[in-house]
Amino acid sequence: MAGGGLTDVRHGGAAMAAPPPRFWRGPRAADPTGVQPRLLLLIPCAAGVLFLLLPLVALTARAISGEGVGGFVEVFGDRTFTDALERTLVLSAVVTAGCTVLGTVYALALVAAPRLLGFALLAVLLSAFWISLLVRTFGWVLLFQPNGVLDQAVRDLGITNTSLNLLQTTKAMYPAMIHVILPFFVLPVYAACRRLDPSLLRAAQSLGARPLAVLRHVVLPQLRASILAASSLVFMLSLAFYVTPLLIGGPSQLTIATLIDRQFNQQFDLASAATMGLVLLTIVLAIYLLVDRFVSLIPGSPAR
Amino acid sequence: VTDPAVLRMSLRSALGPVSGLFTGAAVVLGLFLLIPIAIIFPVSLTGDLFLTWPPDLASSRWFETIFESPAWLDAITKSVRVALPVALISTLLGTLAALGLAYSHRWRRPLQTLFIAPLVLPIITYALGLYDVSQRFNMTGSVWPLIIGQAMLAAPIVFIVVSAGVAGRDPLLPRAAASLGAPGRVVLWRIELPLLRVSIAAGASVALAYSFDEIIVAYFLSPPGAGTLPVQMLQTTREAADPSIAAASMLVIAVAATIGAVVAVIRLVLASAPR
């Protein structure tokens, strides 16, 4: 095999050099193609440091410019902030749990449903993924608003004549958030479902496992890593979600993101918005580092 | 990836009634996923001044309003002016990162984390940071902080798409070229880029669509009254609900659908073209 040969040459060359033990191993033998990854990586790395890390460092400087670390202590003493934090954590936990259960069912149905139906289900999911988040949220606003689609449907069915007053409640945020976030869960888990091993399923069945036992002991363990990765992704996304809580929750149901928006766009208090934004960043970063130790959060193959 | 037909048969036989139950639940969920679009579409065609249900479907008045109003036209223009450089810059960054990582043997994990990080970064925090920096450098009136910010957020998408392309290409081709004497830059230009053109074009289109749809950075970094199309939609929603937003929504969907169709055509044409 030509590839094997080339690799052997490289390894052979390294072996011949027989390097004495050194603290610094020196430059690694160049790639056999002569392509220098360092030159390729120079621009993306510089951009990452300059345009990604620098704004966050500047923001940290801004947050501690007034009272130093005291700003962070003060923010946790603020009732509005702790309420918003609690609401955000509960909302994200419920949305994540909902997406995990519903999304796993949906992903499994995508591979188990008859061919045409599976195709239709995938098309619906991708359309929900592809269509603007703002537009989809706006559809939910039209559904929930006073005298909106839902109120009229309820009236036409003769259930009640008064408005359900769902807009600007936390209740209305759940279906809308799950709708918006579900595709982010299903797509990676669907990719894992497509790699399920049919021989394991047949083996379990021939050994007499009942359907629920197959699901619990054969199917779900094979999906565990992707489910864990997707749930963490969904949790991190919902923590920072902005548009849906803004349009559906409104000013009475502040989440961290909409509270930051209020501090920044209405109170013009950049320092306090910065402090809250950094608290949010810290939470997300902690979850990321924790989960990253167990599973890779990087999607294997994009399903688009 | 297993053969889908084999997997489907063994799943259905091993899971028995559970598989049928899941499929039924998924159909209900699929209908749930369609709810907002099923509402938006008829409302955007309505001639009524207020959002009512059921809408009167006989008018294209709100589409005309959008294309005759300077505020909406400015927003559309600004979206285009932002989206094109965003697609260009993020495609450059994502492609360089994917190729560089494919050839590097050290620091792979931290580099990968750096390139993926913007996907999970709380965008609202990042938008604040960008605003802070643009204020320090007196650039609050400029469109460049917005372009750079969206490009950094779109680059991971390009990176993932192109990395999948790198994983799917024949790794022996660049080596064969090198063994025939091609220097590194020739390997990249004449071998890698042509091999990856489908992934790069797909990544660029997704980045374009992302920029058209991105709202948080655009909202935080736009001067009042000079936002992109999503910002204009958000501000209109917050001030007064009128169906022009639904019409604008249909416009956004049409743009996304067009970009999606272009991606599909690119894949078909380039994948079948002789190399």
PDB file of N, CA and C in Angstrom, chain A residues 6 31 33 37 51 55 58-59 62 106 109 111-113 115 117 124 130 132-136 138 140 142 152 175 179 193-194 196 198 205 211 242-243 246 257 261 264-265 273 277 281 284 288 292 304, chain B residues 2 7-8 10-13 15 22-23 26 30 32-33 36 40 51 53 100 103 105 109 111 113 120-122 124-126 128-129 131-132 135-136 148 175 178 206 213 215 219-220 230 238 249 252 256:
ATOM      1  N   LEU A   6       4.707   5.337   2.503  1.00  0.00           N
ATOM      2  CA  LEU A   6       5.116   6.701   2.807  1.00  0.00           C
ATOM      3  C   LEU A   6       5.283   6.898   4.310  1.00  0.00           C
ATOM      4  N   ASP A  31       5.455  16.990   7.568  1.00  0.00           N
ATOM      5  CA  ASP A  31       4.494  16.126   6.904  1.00  0.00           C
ATOM      6  C   ASP A  31       5.077  15.735   5.538  1.00  0.00           C
ATOM      7  N   THR A  33       3.878  15.531   2.774  1.00  0.00           N
ATOM      8  CA  THR A  33       3.418  16.318   1.638  1.00  0.00           C
ATOM      9  C   THR A  33       4.097  17.667   1.559  1.00  0.00           C
ATOM     10  N   PRO A  37       1.416  23.027   8.329  1.00  0.00           N
ATOM     11  CA  PRO A  37       0.167  23.374   9.017  1.00  0.00           C
ATOM     12  C   PRO A  37       0.282  24.681   9.786  1.00  0.00           C
ATOM     13  N   PHE A  51     -10.005  38.478  17.817  1.00  0.00           N
ATOM     14  CA  PHE A  51     -11.407  38.841  17.647  1.00  0.00           C
ATOM     15  C   PHE A  51     -12.350  38.045  18.536  1.00  0.00           C
ATOM     16  N   PRO A  55     -12.117  40.521  22.856  1.00  0.00           N
ATOM     17  CA  PRO A  55     -13.365  41.157  23.330  1.00  0.00           C
ATOM     18  C   PRO A  55     -13.787  40.652  24.703  1.00  0.00           C
ATOM     19  N   ALA A  58     -11.500  42.297  27.225  1.00  0.00           N
ATOM     20  CA  ALA A  58     -11.903  43.703  27.372  1.00  0.00           C
ATOM     21  C   ALA A  58     -13.158  43.808  28.228  1.00  0.00           C
ATOM     22  N   LEU A  59     -14.078  42.865  28.022  1.00  0.00           N
ATOM     23  CA  LEU A  59     -15.326  42.869  28.782  1.00  0.00           C
ATOM     24  C   LEU A  59     -15.054  42.622  30.267  1.00  0.00           C
ATOM     25  N   ARG A  62     -13.780  45.694  31.746  1.00  0.00           N
ATOM     26  CA  ARG A  62     -14.890  46.630  31.959  1.00  0.00           C
ATOM     27  C   ARG A  62     -15.682  46.274  33.221  1.00  0.00           C
ATOM     28  N   TYR A 106     -37.603  10.944  18.615  1.00  0.00           N
ATOM     29  CA  TYR A 106     -37.654  11.413  17.229  1.00  0.00           C
ATOM     30  C   TYR A 106     -36.482  10.845  16.418  1.00  0.00           C
ATOM     31  N   ALA A 109     -37.070   7.258  15.713  1.00  0.00           N
ATOM     32  CA  ALA A 109     -38.122   7.099  14.706  1.00  0.00           C
ATOM     33  C   ALA A 109     -37.577   7.402  13.314  1.00  0.00           C
ATOM     34  N   VAL A 111     -34.807   6.562  12.059  1.00  0.00           N
ATOM     35  CA  VAL A 111     -34.179   5.386  11.454  1.00  0.00           C
ATOM     36  C   VAL A 111     -35.114   4.188  11.439  1.00  0.00           C
ATOM     37  N   ALA A 112     -36.167   4.180  12.297  1.00  0.00           N
ATOM     38  CA  ALA A 112     -37.025   2.993  12.374  1.00  0.00           C
ATOM     39  C   ALA A 112     -38.296   3.121  11.534  1.00  0.00           C
ATOM     40  N   ALA A 113     -38.701   4.352  11.198  1.00  0.00           N
ATOM     41  CA  ALA A 113     -39.957   4.538  10.465  1.00  0.00           C
ATOM     42  C   ALA A 113     -39.820   4.020   9.033  1.00  0.00           C
ATOM     43  N   ARG A 115     -39.568   4.014   5.043  1.00  0.00           N
ATOM     44  CA  ARG A 115     -38.630   4.888   4.338  1.00  0.00           C
ATOM     45  C   ARG A 115     -39.205   6.281   4.030  1.00  0.00           C
ATOM     46  N   LEU A 117     -41.894   7.824   5.235  1.00  0.00           N
ATOM     47  CA  LEU A 117     -42.267   8.559   6.434  1.00  0.00           C
ATOM     48  C   LEU A 117     -41.014   9.121   7.110  1.00  0.00           C
ATOM     49  N   VAL A 124     -39.110  17.654   7.741  1.00  0.00           N
ATOM     50  CA  VAL A 124     -39.748  18.574   8.687  1.00  0.00           C
ATOM     51  C   VAL A 124     -38.723  19.103   9.680  1.00  0.00           C
ATOM     52  N   TRP A 130     -33.667  25.059   9.482  1.00  0.00           N
ATOM     53  CA  TRP A 130     -33.194  25.966   8.446  1.00  0.00           C
ATOM     54  C   TRP A 130     -33.935  27.292   8.497  1.00  0.00           C
ATOM     55  N   SER A 132     -35.480  30.625   9.860  1.00  0.00           N
ATOM     56  CA  SER A 132     -35.024  31.616  10.824  1.00  0.00           C
ATOM     57  C   SER A 132     -35.654  31.441  12.202  1.00  0.00           C
ATOM     58  N   LEU A 133     -34.784  31.493  13.205  1.00  0.00           N
ATOM     59  CA  LEU A 133     -35.226  31.358  14.595  1.00  0.00           C
ATOM     60  C   LEU A 133     -36.221  32.452  14.976  1.00  0.00           C
ATOM     61  N   LEU A 134     -35.942  33.662  14.499  1.00  0.00           N
ATOM     62  CA  LEU A 134     -36.821  34.783  14.801  1.00  0.00           C
ATOM     63  C   LEU A 134     -38.210  34.537  14.213  1.00  0.00           C
ATOM     64  N   VAL A 135     -38.234  34.019  12.981  1.00  0.00           N
ATOM     65  CA  VAL A 135     -39.504  33.766  12.312  1.00  0.00           C
ATOM     66  C   VAL A 135     -40.304  32.708  13.068  1.00  0.00           C
ATOM     67  N   ARG A 136     -39.628  31.642  13.487  1.00  0.00           N
ATOM     68  CA  ARG A 136     -40.344  30.578  14.196  1.00  0.00           C
ATOM     69  C   ARG A 136     -40.884  31.093  15.528  1.00  0.00           C
ATOM     70  N   PHE A 138     -41.676  34.101  16.173  1.00  0.00           N
ATOM     71  CA  PHE A 138     -42.765  35.000  15.848  1.00  0.00           C
ATOM     72  C   PHE A 138     -44.064  34.219  15.615  1.00  0.00           C
ATOM     73  N   TRP A 140     -44.872  31.536  17.143  1.00  0.00           N
ATOM     74  CA  TRP A 140     -45.385  31.217  18.486  1.00  0.00           C
ATOM     75  C   TRP A 140     -46.050  32.421  19.124  1.00  0.00           C
ATOM     76  N   LEU A 142     -47.698  34.749  17.568  1.00  0.00           N
ATOM     77  CA  LEU A 142     -49.027  34.849  16.963  1.00  0.00           C
ATOM     78  C   LEU A 142     -49.969  33.818  17.554  1.00  0.00           C
ATOM     79  N   GLN A 152     -58.573  31.956  19.738  1.00  0.00           N
ATOM     80  CA  GLN A 152     -59.708  31.812  18.828  1.00  0.00           C
ATOM     81  C   GLN A 152     -60.078  30.353  18.637  1.00  0.00           C
ATOM     82  N   PRO A 175     -42.972  25.294  25.221  1.00  0.00           N
ATOM     83  CA  PRO A 175     -43.117  24.717  23.877  1.00  0.00           C
ATOM     84  C   PRO A 175     -42.291  25.460  22.839  1.00  0.00           C
ATOM     85  N   HIS A 179     -39.327  23.788  20.755  1.00  0.00           N
ATOM     86  CA  HIS A 179     -39.429  23.807  19.296  1.00  0.00           C
ATOM     87  C   HIS A 179     -38.147  24.324  18.665  1.00  0.00           C
ATOM     88  N   CYS A 193     -27.643   7.293  15.712  1.00  0.00           N
ATOM     89  CA  CYS A 193     -28.625   6.227  15.451  1.00  0.00           C
ATOM     90  C   CYS A 193     -28.299   5.503  14.153  1.00  0.00           C
ATOM     91  N   ARG A 194     -27.804   6.276  13.174  1.00  0.00           N
ATOM     92  CA  ARG A 194     -27.509   5.644  11.883  1.00  0.00           C
ATOM     93  C   ARG A 194     -26.317   4.698  11.975  1.00  0.00           C
ATOM     94  N   LEU A 196     -25.948   2.638  14.591  1.00  0.00           N
ATOM     95  CA  LEU A 196     -26.318   1.504  15.455  1.00  0.00           C
ATOM     96  C   LEU A 196     -25.954   0.201  14.761  1.00  0.00           C
ATOM     97  N   PRO A 198     -26.754  -3.382  13.715  1.00  0.00           N
ATOM     98  CA  PRO A 198     -27.922  -4.266  13.608  1.00  0.00           C
ATOM     99  C   PRO A 198     -27.645  -5.665  14.151  1.00  0.00           C
ATOM    100  N   GLN A 205     -32.278 -10.061  20.227  1.00  0.00           N
ATOM    101  CA  GLN A 205     -33.594 -10.612  19.946  1.00  0.00           C
ATOM    102  C   GLN A 205     -33.554 -12.136  19.943  1.00  0.00           C
ATOM    103  N   PRO A 211     -38.800  -6.172  23.774  1.00  0.00           N
ATOM    104  CA  PRO A 211     -38.548  -4.859  23.168  1.00  0.00           C
ATOM    105  C   PRO A 211     -37.986  -3.825  24.142  1.00  0.00           C
ATOM    106  N   TYR A 242     -31.895  34.048  23.792  1.00  0.00           N
ATOM    107  CA  TYR A 242     -32.249  35.457  23.903  1.00  0.00           C
ATOM    108  C   TYR A 242     -33.578  35.775  23.231  1.00  0.00           C
ATOM    109  N   VAL A 243     -33.709  35.416  21.948  1.00  0.00           N
ATOM    110  CA  VAL A 243     -34.861  35.876  21.174  1.00  0.00           C
ATOM    111  C   VAL A 243     -36.181  35.338  21.736  1.00  0.00           C
ATOM    112  N   LEU A 246     -37.233  36.788  25.029  1.00  0.00           N
ATOM    113  CA  LEU A 246     -37.513  38.212  24.859  1.00  0.00           C
ATOM    114  C   LEU A 246     -38.917  38.418  24.296  1.00  0.00           C
ATOM    115  N   ALA A 257     -30.356  36.327  29.833  1.00  0.00           N
ATOM    116  CA  ALA A 257     -30.084  37.015  28.568  1.00  0.00           C
ATOM    117  C   ALA A 257     -30.966  38.247  28.411  1.00  0.00           C
ATOM    118  N   ASP A 261     -29.990  42.201  28.298  1.00  0.00           N
ATOM    119  CA  ASP A 261     -30.526  43.089  27.261  1.00  0.00           C
ATOM    120  C   ASP A 261     -31.104  44.347  27.890  1.00  0.00           C
ATOM    121  N   PHE A 264     -28.393  46.639  29.174  1.00  0.00           N
ATOM    122  CA  PHE A 264     -27.593  47.242  28.111  1.00  0.00           C
ATOM    123  C   PHE A 264     -28.416  48.207  27.265  1.00  0.00           C
ATOM    124  N   ASN A 265     -29.593  47.758  26.795  1.00  0.00           N
ATOM    125  CA  ASN A 265     -30.343  48.541  25.822  1.00  0.00           C
ATOM    126  C   ASN A 265     -31.291  49.556  26.443  1.00  0.00           C
ATOM    127  N   ALA A 273     -24.143  44.904  32.796  1.00  0.00           N
ATOM    128  CA  ALA A 273     -24.420  43.912  31.758  1.00  0.00           C
ATOM    129  C   ALA A 273     -23.207  43.011  31.551  1.00  0.00           C
ATOM    130  N   GLY A 277     -23.042  39.050  31.974  1.00  0.00           N
ATOM    131  CA  GLY A 277     -22.616  38.268  30.819  1.00  0.00           C
ATOM    132  C   GLY A 277     -21.469  37.347  31.177  1.00  0.00           C
ATOM    133  N   LEU A 281     -21.139  33.359  31.038  1.00  0.00           N
ATOM    134  CA  LEU A 281     -20.020  32.721  30.338  1.00  0.00           C
ATOM    135  C   LEU A 281     -19.327  31.711  31.238  1.00  0.00           C
ATOM    136  N   VAL A 284     -21.419  28.494  31.522  1.00  0.00           N
ATOM    137  CA  VAL A 284     -21.336  27.711  30.284  1.00  0.00           C
ATOM    138  C   VAL A 284     -19.960  27.060  30.160  1.00  0.00           C
ATOM    139  N   TYR A 288     -18.993  23.174  29.888  1.00  0.00           N
ATOM    140  CA  TYR A 288     -18.241  22.717  28.716  1.00  0.00           C
ATOM    141  C   TYR A 288     -17.019  21.914  29.147  1.00  0.00           C
ATOM    142  N   ASP A 292     -16.629  18.008  28.434  1.00  0.00           N
ATOM    143  CA  ASP A 292     -15.582  17.734  27.461  1.00  0.00           C
ATOM    144  C   ASP A 292     -14.622  16.656  27.951  1.00  0.00           C
ATOM    145  N   ARG A 304     -26.374  18.077   7.674  1.00  0.00           N
ATOM    146  CA  ARG A 304     -26.954  18.831   6.563  1.00  0.00           C
ATOM    147  C   ARG A 304     -26.613  18.208   5.238  1.00  0.00           C
TER     148      ARG A 304
ATOM    149  N   THR B   2     -24.349   2.159   8.933  1.00  0.00           N
ATOM    150  CA  THR B   2     -24.921   0.879   8.522  1.00  0.00           C
ATOM    151  C   THR B   2     -25.908   1.083   7.382  1.00  0.00           C
ATOM    152  N   LEU B   7     -30.774  -1.759   8.986  1.00  0.00           N
ATOM    153  CA  LEU B   7     -30.953  -1.215  10.335  1.00  0.00           C
ATOM    154  C   LEU B   7     -32.439  -1.057  10.648  1.00  0.00           C
ATOM    155  N   ARG B   8     -33.200  -0.543   9.665  1.00  0.00           N
ATOM    156  CA  ARG B   8     -34.631  -0.321   9.881  1.00  0.00           C
ATOM    157  C   ARG B   8     -35.322  -1.647  10.201  1.00  0.00           C
ATOM    158  N   SER B  10     -34.032  -4.510  11.350  1.00  0.00           N
ATOM    159  CA  SER B  10     -33.677  -5.145  12.622  1.00  0.00           C
ATOM    160  C   SER B  10     -34.195  -4.336  13.799  1.00  0.00           C
ATOM    161  N   LEU B  11     -34.212  -3.000  13.662  1.00  0.00           N
ATOM    162  CA  LEU B  11     -34.775  -2.191  14.749  1.00  0.00           C
ATOM    163  C   LEU B  11     -36.255  -2.501  14.943  1.00  0.00           C
ATOM    164  N   ARG B  12     -36.981  -2.569  13.840  1.00  0.00           N
ATOM    165  CA  ARG B  12     -38.418  -2.767  13.959  1.00  0.00           C
ATOM    166  C   ARG B  12     -38.734  -4.153  14.490  1.00  0.00           C
ATOM    167  N   SER B  13     -37.918  -5.137  14.107  1.00  0.00           N
ATOM    168  CA  SER B  13     -38.230  -6.474  14.602  1.00  0.00           C
ATOM    169  C   SER B  13     -37.806  -6.629  16.065  1.00  0.00           C
ATOM    170  N   LEU B  15     -37.464  -4.110  18.334  1.00  0.00           N
ATOM    171  CA  LEU B  15     -38.208  -3.228  19.231  1.00  0.00           C
ATOM    172  C   LEU B  15     -39.713  -3.481  19.180  1.00  0.00           C
ATOM    173  N   PHE B  22     -42.868   4.813  18.908  1.00  0.00           N
ATOM    174  CA  PHE B  22     -41.945   5.921  18.666  1.00  0.00           C
ATOM    175  C   PHE B  22     -42.302   6.637  17.370  1.00  0.00           C
ATOM    176  N   THR B  23     -42.609   5.859  16.329  1.00  0.00           N
ATOM    177  CA  THR B  23     -42.937   6.478  15.051  1.00  0.00           C
ATOM    178  C   THR B  23     -44.187   7.345  15.181  1.00  0.00           C
ATOM    179  N   ALA B  26     -43.319  10.458  16.953  1.00  0.00           N
ATOM    180  CA  ALA B  26     -42.528  11.346  16.091  1.00  0.00           C
ATOM    181  C   ALA B  26     -43.424  12.076  15.095  1.00  0.00           C
ATOM    182  N   GLY B  30     -43.608  15.931  14.726  1.00  0.00           N
ATOM    183  CA  GLY B  30     -43.404  16.567  13.427  1.00  0.00           C
ATOM    184  C   GLY B  30     -44.475  17.611  13.167  1.00  0.00           C
ATOM    185  N   PHE B  32     -46.088  19.214  15.478  1.00  0.00           N
ATOM    186  CA  PHE B  32     -45.745  20.280  16.417  1.00  0.00           C
ATOM    187  C   PHE B  32     -44.676  21.197  15.811  1.00  0.00           C
ATOM    188  N   LEU B  33     -43.690  20.580  15.125  1.00  0.00           N
ATOM    189  CA  LEU B  33     -42.615  21.376  14.524  1.00  0.00           C
ATOM    190  C   LEU B  33     -43.149  22.280  13.410  1.00  0.00           C
ATOM    191  N   PRO B  36     -45.486  26.825  13.866  1.00  0.00           N
ATOM    192  CA  PRO B  36     -45.260  28.257  13.623  1.00  0.00           C
ATOM    193  C   PRO B  36     -45.333  28.627  12.147  1.00  0.00           C
ATOM    194  N   ILE B  40     -47.504  31.481  10.306  1.00  0.00           N
ATOM    195  CA  ILE B  40     -46.879  32.636   9.660  1.00  0.00           C
ATOM    196  C   ILE B  40     -47.318  32.785   8.207  1.00  0.00           C
ATOM    197  N   LEU B  51     -53.023  41.495  12.946  1.00  0.00           N
ATOM    198  CA  LEU B  51     -52.858  40.063  12.799  1.00  0.00           C
ATOM    199  C   LEU B  51     -54.119  39.383  13.298  1.00  0.00           C
ATOM    200  N   TRP B  53     -56.934  35.968  12.879  1.00  0.00           N
ATOM    201  CA  TRP B  53     -57.051  34.579  12.484  1.00  0.00           C
ATOM    202  C   TRP B  53     -58.529  34.213  12.379  1.00  0.00           C
ATOM    203  N   GLY B 100      -5.454  23.153   8.126  1.00  0.00           N
ATOM    204  CA  GLY B 100      -4.309  23.191   9.022  1.00  0.00           C
ATOM    205  C   GLY B 100      -4.369  22.069  10.049  1.00  0.00           C
ATOM    206  N   TYR B 103      -3.399  18.636   8.770  1.00  0.00           N
ATOM    207  CA  TYR B 103      -1.982  18.363   8.573  1.00  0.00           C
ATOM    208  C   TYR B 103      -1.164  18.454   9.846  1.00  0.00           C
ATOM    209  N   HIS B 105       0.109  17.638  13.661  1.00  0.00           N
ATOM    210  CA  HIS B 105       0.175  16.448  14.498  1.00  0.00           C
ATOM    211  C   HIS B 105       0.185  16.792  15.972  1.00  0.00           C
ATOM    212  N   ARG B 109      -6.184  18.789  19.931  1.00  0.00           N
ATOM    213  CA  ARG B 109      -7.368  18.966  20.777  1.00  0.00           C
ATOM    214  C   ARG B 109      -7.614  20.423  21.168  1.00  0.00           C
ATOM    215  N   LEU B 111      -6.584  23.116  19.705  1.00  0.00           N
ATOM    216  CA  LEU B 111      -6.924  23.900  18.518  1.00  0.00           C
ATOM    217  C   LEU B 111      -8.372  23.652  18.109  1.00  0.00           C
ATOM    218  N   THR B 113     -10.767  22.721  20.020  1.00  0.00           N
ATOM    219  CA  THR B 113     -11.625  23.399  20.999  1.00  0.00           C
ATOM    220  C   THR B 113     -11.746  24.879  20.683  1.00  0.00           C
ATOM    221  N   VAL B 120     -20.645  27.270  21.294  1.00  0.00           N
ATOM    222  CA  VAL B 120     -21.306  27.199  22.597  1.00  0.00           C
ATOM    223  C   VAL B 120     -21.137  28.474  23.413  1.00  0.00           C
ATOM    224  N   LEU B 121     -20.315  29.394  22.893  1.00  0.00           N
ATOM    225  CA  LEU B 121     -20.115  30.666  23.585  1.00  0.00           C
ATOM    226  C   LEU B 121     -21.458  31.393  23.710  1.00  0.00           C
ATOM    227  N   PRO B 122     -21.812  31.913  24.907  1.00  0.00           N
ATOM    228  CA  PRO B 122     -23.047  32.703  24.983  1.00  0.00           C
ATOM    229  C   PRO B 122     -22.907  33.940  24.091  1.00  0.00           C
ATOM    230  N   ILE B 124     -24.631  36.468  23.600  1.00  0.00           N
ATOM    231  CA  ILE B 124     -24.944  37.784  24.169  1.00  0.00           C
ATOM    232  C   ILE B 124     -23.723  38.351  24.894  1.00  0.00           C
ATOM    233  N   THR B 125     -22.949  37.469  25.575  1.00  0.00           N
ATOM    234  CA  THR B 125     -21.726  37.924  26.239  1.00  0.00           C
ATOM    235  C   THR B 125     -20.710  38.398  25.206  1.00  0.00           C
ATOM    236  N   TYR B 126     -20.576  37.607  24.132  1.00  0.00           N
ATOM    237  CA  TYR B 126     -19.645  37.966  23.068  1.00  0.00           C
ATOM    238  C   TYR B 126     -20.045  39.298  22.428  1.00  0.00           C
ATOM    239  N   LEU B 128     -21.609  41.760  23.833  1.00  0.00           N
ATOM    240  CA  LEU B 128     -21.211  42.828  24.755  1.00  0.00           C
ATOM    241  C   LEU B 128     -19.720  43.125  24.613  1.00  0.00           C
ATOM    242  N   GLY B 129     -18.918  42.058  24.528  1.00  0.00           N
ATOM    243  CA  GLY B 129     -17.475  42.224  24.384  1.00  0.00           C
ATOM    244  C   GLY B 129     -17.128  42.972  23.109  1.00  0.00           C
ATOM    245  N   TYR B 131     -19.045  45.022  21.515  1.00  0.00           N
ATOM    246  CA  TYR B 131     -19.466  46.417  21.660  1.00  0.00           C
ATOM    247  C   TYR B 131     -18.431  47.190  22.467  1.00  0.00           C
ATOM    248  N   ASP B 132     -17.947  46.548  23.532  1.00  0.00           N
ATOM    249  CA  ASP B 132     -16.954  47.180  24.400  1.00  0.00           C
ATOM    250  C   ASP B 132     -15.712  47.553  23.603  1.00  0.00           C
ATOM    251  N   GLN B 135     -16.275  50.303  21.161  1.00  0.00           N
ATOM    252  CA  GLN B 135     -16.356  51.594  21.831  1.00  0.00           C
ATOM    253  C   GLN B 135     -14.963  52.121  22.177  1.00  0.00           C
ATOM    254  N   ARG B 136     -14.102  51.203  22.657  1.00  0.00           N
ATOM    255  CA  ARG B 136     -12.739  51.618  23.001  1.00  0.00           C
ATOM    256  C   ARG B 136     -11.977  52.122  21.786  1.00  0.00           C
ATOM    257  N   ILE B 148     -17.014  41.298  11.650  1.00  0.00           N
ATOM    258  CA  ILE B 148     -16.024  40.421  12.284  1.00  0.00           C
ATOM    259  C   ILE B 148     -16.713  39.471  13.269  1.00  0.00           C
ATOM    260  N   ARG B 175      -0.653  13.013  -1.010  1.00  0.00           N
ATOM    261  CA  ARG B 175       0.653  12.359  -0.857  1.00  0.00           C
ATOM    262  C   ARG B 175       1.227  11.958  -2.203  1.00  0.00           C
ATOM    263  N   ALA B 178       2.661  14.973  -3.780  1.00  0.00           N
ATOM    264  CA  ALA B 178       3.928  15.352  -3.162  1.00  0.00           C
ATOM    265  C   ALA B 178       5.039  14.415  -3.610  1.00  0.00           C
ATOM    266  N   VAL B 206     -23.832  28.115   4.001  1.00  0.00           N
ATOM    267  CA  VAL B 206     -24.416  28.062   5.344  1.00  0.00           C
ATOM    268  C   VAL B 206     -24.006  29.306   6.126  1.00  0.00           C
ATOM    269  N   ASP B 213     -29.546  35.449   9.213  1.00  0.00           N
ATOM    270  CA  ASP B 213     -30.454  35.084  10.290  1.00  0.00           C
ATOM    271  C   ASP B 213     -29.983  35.600  11.647  1.00  0.00           C
ATOM    272  N   ILE B 215     -29.059  37.508  14.897  1.00  0.00           N
ATOM    273  CA  ILE B 215     -29.749  38.683  15.408  1.00  0.00           C
ATOM    274  C   ILE B 215     -29.061  39.332  16.610  1.00  0.00           C
ATOM    275  N   TYR B 219     -28.055  43.075  16.614  1.00  0.00           N
ATOM    276  CA  TYR B 219     -28.879  43.977  17.418  1.00  0.00           C
ATOM    277  C   TYR B 219     -28.017  44.836  18.341  1.00  0.00           C
ATOM    278  N   PHE B 220     -27.015  44.201  18.971  1.00  0.00           N
ATOM    279  CA  PHE B 220     -26.195  44.924  19.936  1.00  0.00           C
ATOM    280  C   PHE B 220     -25.221  45.883  19.258  1.00  0.00           C
ATOM    281  N   PRO B 230     -33.132  41.059  10.262  1.00  0.00           N
ATOM    282  CA  PRO B 230     -33.680  40.497  11.503  1.00  0.00           C
ATOM    283  C   PRO B 230     -33.844  41.537  12.604  1.00  0.00           C
ATOM    284  N   ARG B 238     -41.306  44.519  18.612  1.00  0.00           N
ATOM    285  CA  ARG B 238     -41.356  45.060  19.967  1.00  0.00           C
ATOM    286  C   ARG B 238     -42.194  46.323  20.025  1.00  0.00           C
ATOM    287  N   SER B 249     -40.911  37.827   7.321  1.00  0.00           N
ATOM    288  CA  SER B 249     -40.553  36.458   7.677  1.00  0.00           C
ATOM    289  C   SER B 249     -40.552  35.567   6.443  1.00  0.00           C
ATOM    290  N   VAL B 252     -37.492  36.178   4.530  1.00  0.00           N
ATOM    291  CA  VAL B 252     -36.325  35.524   5.123  1.00  0.00           C
ATOM    292  C   VAL B 252     -36.334  34.029   4.787  1.00  0.00           C
ATOM    293  N   ALA B 256     -33.528  31.906   2.701  1.00  0.00           N
ATOM    294  CA  ALA B 256     -32.919  30.684   3.222  1.00  0.00           C
ATOM    295  C   ALA B 256     -33.168  29.520   2.274  1.00  0.00           C
TER     296      ALA B 256
END
